[in-house]
Structures are given as C-alpha cells and as structure tokens.
Amino acid sequence: MITLYSTGCPRCIQLESALKAKNINYTKVSDEDEIIAKGFISVPVLDVDGRIMMFPEAFNKYVRGIE
C-alpha cells in the first residue's frame, strides 16, 4: 500500500505528478491534523508498505527507480 502525505506544496505536486506518470496507485492524505499526528514535520512524505520516505528519497530513488 502506498500513501502520499501532501499539502499541495510545489514538491508535493511534483511527487504526485511523478507517481501518476508512472501509473503508481496510491492514496493521498491531505488532512494536516492527520499528517501532524503521524509525526511528520514536512511534506511530501511517501509511505510504501511502512517504509517512510521524504521527498528526495521518494522522488529520486523510489519513483525514478521504477521502470
């Protein structure tokens, strides 16, 4: 299961666009209270089966690494 925690910031939009371009299915969480409750202090955050990735890893390694 893939979850994108996003507030619609420029990096959030960039990561979401990359996910869509690779046809990666995900759930988007935009509720700031839920994001804060998870302990995240910045967004975007990508949760892939419990593996938490901040923007650089999520975008450069995970999404770009998918063929």
C-alpha atoms as an extended CHARMM CRD file, in Angstrom:
* protein
*
        67  EXT
         1         1  MET       CA              0.0000000000        0.0000000000        0.0000000000  PROA      1               0.0000000000
         2         2  ILE       CA              1.3160000000        3.4290000000       -0.9440000000  PROA      2               0.0000000000
         3         3  THR       CA              0.2380000000        6.5990000000        0.8260000000  PROA      3               0.0000000000
         4         4  LEU       CA              1.2320000000       10.1230000000       -0.1790000000  PROA      4               0.0000000000
         5         5  TYR       CA              1.0400000000       12.7120000000        2.5950000000  PROA      5               0.0000000000
         6         6  SER       CA              0.6940000000       16.0700000000        0.8670000000  PROA      6               0.0000000000
         7         7  THR       CA             -0.4480000000       19.6310000000        1.4550000000  PROA      7               0.0000000000
         8         8  GLY       CA             -0.2960000000       20.6570000000       -2.1910000000  PROA      8               0.0000000000
         9         9  CYS       CA              3.0800000000       22.3860000000       -1.9360000000  PROA      9               0.0000000000
        10        10  PRO       CA              5.2650000000       22.5400000000       -5.0740000000  PROA      10              0.0000000000
        11        11  ARG       CA              7.2630000000       19.4380000000       -4.0950000000  PROA      11              0.0000000000
        12        12  CYS       CA              4.0360000000       17.6110000000       -3.2330000000  PROA      12              0.0000000000
        13        13  ILE       CA              2.6940000000       18.3970000000       -6.6920000000  PROA      13              0.0000000000
        14        14  GLN       CA              5.9640000000       17.2740000000       -8.2950000000  PROA      14              0.0000000000
        15        15  LEU       CA              5.9450000000       13.9420000000       -6.4480000000  PROA      15              0.0000000000
        16        16  GLU       CA              2.2610000000       13.3340000000       -7.1530000000  PROA      16              0.0000000000
        17        17  SER       CA              2.7920000000       14.0700000000      -10.8560000000  PROA      17              0.0000000000
        18        18  ALA       CA              5.6790000000       11.5910000000      -10.9500000000  PROA      18              0.0000000000
        19        19  LEU       CA              3.5280000000        8.9170000000       -9.2840000000  PROA      19              0.0000000000
        20        20  LYS       CA              0.7850000000        9.4900000000      -11.8420000000  PROA      20              0.0000000000
        21        21  ALA       CA              3.2390000000        9.4460000000      -14.7540000000  PROA      21              0.0000000000
        22        22  LYS       CA              4.4870000000        6.0140000000      -13.6420000000  PROA      22              0.0000000000
        23        23  ASN       CA              0.8980000000        4.7700000000      -13.1210000000  PROA      23              0.0000000000
        24        24  ILE       CA              1.6000000000        4.0670000000       -9.4600000000  PROA      24              0.0000000000
        25        25  ASN       CA             -1.5780000000        3.5940000000       -7.4340000000  PROA      25              0.0000000000
        26        26  TYR       CA             -1.5930000000        5.4870000000       -4.1490000000  PROA      26              0.0000000000
        27        27  THR       CA             -3.8340000000        7.0010000000       -1.5200000000  PROA      27              0.0000000000
        28        28  LYS       CA             -3.4620000000       10.7110000000       -0.8540000000  PROA      28              0.0000000000
        29        29  VAL       CA             -3.7720000000       12.1750000000        2.6420000000  PROA      29              0.0000000000
        30        30  SER       CA             -4.0760000000       15.9650000000        2.7770000000  PROA      30              0.0000000000
        31        31  ASP       CA             -5.5020000000       16.3550000000        6.2770000000  PROA      31              0.0000000000
        32        32  GLU       CA             -2.8860000000       18.4100000000        8.1140000000  PROA      32              0.0000000000
        33        33  ASP       CA             -4.0520000000       17.1340000000       11.5120000000  PROA      33              0.0000000000
        34        34  GLU       CA             -3.5040000000       13.5460000000       10.3500000000  PROA      34              0.0000000000
        35        35  ILE       CA             -0.0900000000       14.4430000000        8.9190000000  PROA      35              0.0000000000
        36        36  ILE       CA              0.9480000000       16.0530000000       12.2120000000  PROA      36              0.0000000000
        37        37  ALA       CA             -0.4590000000       13.1200000000       14.2150000000  PROA      37              0.0000000000
        38        38  LYS       CA              1.8340000000       10.8140000000       12.2290000000  PROA      38              0.0000000000
        39        39  GLY       CA              4.7660000000       12.9240000000       13.4420000000  PROA      39              0.0000000000
        40        40  PHE       CA              5.6910000000       14.3300000000       10.0400000000  PROA      40              0.0000000000
        41        41  ILE       CA              7.1240000000       17.8390000000       10.2270000000  PROA      41              0.0000000000
        42        42  SER       CA              7.4510000000       18.4020000000        6.4880000000  PROA      42              0.0000000000
        43        43  VAL       CA              5.8020000000       17.1320000000        3.3290000000  PROA      43              0.0000000000
        44        44  PRO       CA              5.6420000000       15.3810000000        0.9730000000  PROA      44              0.0000000000
        45        45  VAL       CA              6.0730000000       12.0410000000        2.6690000000  PROA      45              0.0000000000
        46        46  LEU       CA              5.6330000000        8.7440000000        0.8560000000  PROA      46              0.0000000000
        47        47  ASP       CA              4.7580000000        5.6220000000        2.8410000000  PROA      47              0.0000000000
        48        48  VAL       CA              5.3840000000        2.4300000000        0.8590000000  PROA      48              0.0000000000
        49        49  ASP       CA              4.2920000000       -0.5760000000        2.8900000000  PROA      49              0.0000000000
        50        50  GLY       CA              5.5480000000        1.0620000000        6.0860000000  PROA      50              0.0000000000
        51        51  ARG       CA              8.7590000000        2.4360000000        4.5980000000  PROA      51              0.0000000000
        52        52  ILE       CA              8.6720000000        6.2030000000        5.1670000000  PROA      52              0.0000000000
        53        53  MET       CA             10.4320000000        8.3420000000        2.5750000000  PROA      53              0.0000000000
        54        54  MET       CA             10.8980000000       12.0780000000        2.4980000000  PROA      54              0.0000000000
        55        55  PHE       CA             10.8720000000       13.8900000000       -0.8600000000  PROA      55              0.0000000000
        56        56  PRO       CA             14.4760000000       13.2900000000       -2.0330000000  PROA      56              0.0000000000
        57        57  GLU       CA             14.3520000000        9.5310000000       -1.4930000000  PROA      57              0.0000000000
        58        58  ALA       CA             10.7440000000        9.1840000000       -2.6470000000  PROA      58              0.0000000000
        59        59  PHE       CA             11.2680000000       11.1280000000       -5.8600000000  PROA      59              0.0000000000
        60        60  ASN       CA             14.8630000000       10.3690000000       -6.8250000000  PROA      60              0.0000000000
        61        61  LYS       CA             15.2050000000        6.7760000000       -5.6840000000  PROA      61              0.0000000000
        62        62  TYR       CA             11.7510000000        5.2280000000       -5.4270000000  PROA      62              0.0000000000
        63        63  VAL       CA              9.6680000000        6.8010000000       -8.2160000000  PROA      63              0.0000000000
        64        64  ARG       CA             12.5020000000        7.3330000000      -10.6860000000  PROA      64              0.0000000000
        65        65  GLY       CA             13.7910000000        3.8240000000       -9.9880000000  PROA      65              0.0000000000
        66        66  ILE       CA             10.5620000000        2.1750000000      -11.1390000000  PROA      66              0.0000000000
        67        67  GLU       CA             10.6380000000        1.0430000000      -14.7490000000  PROA      67              0.0000000000
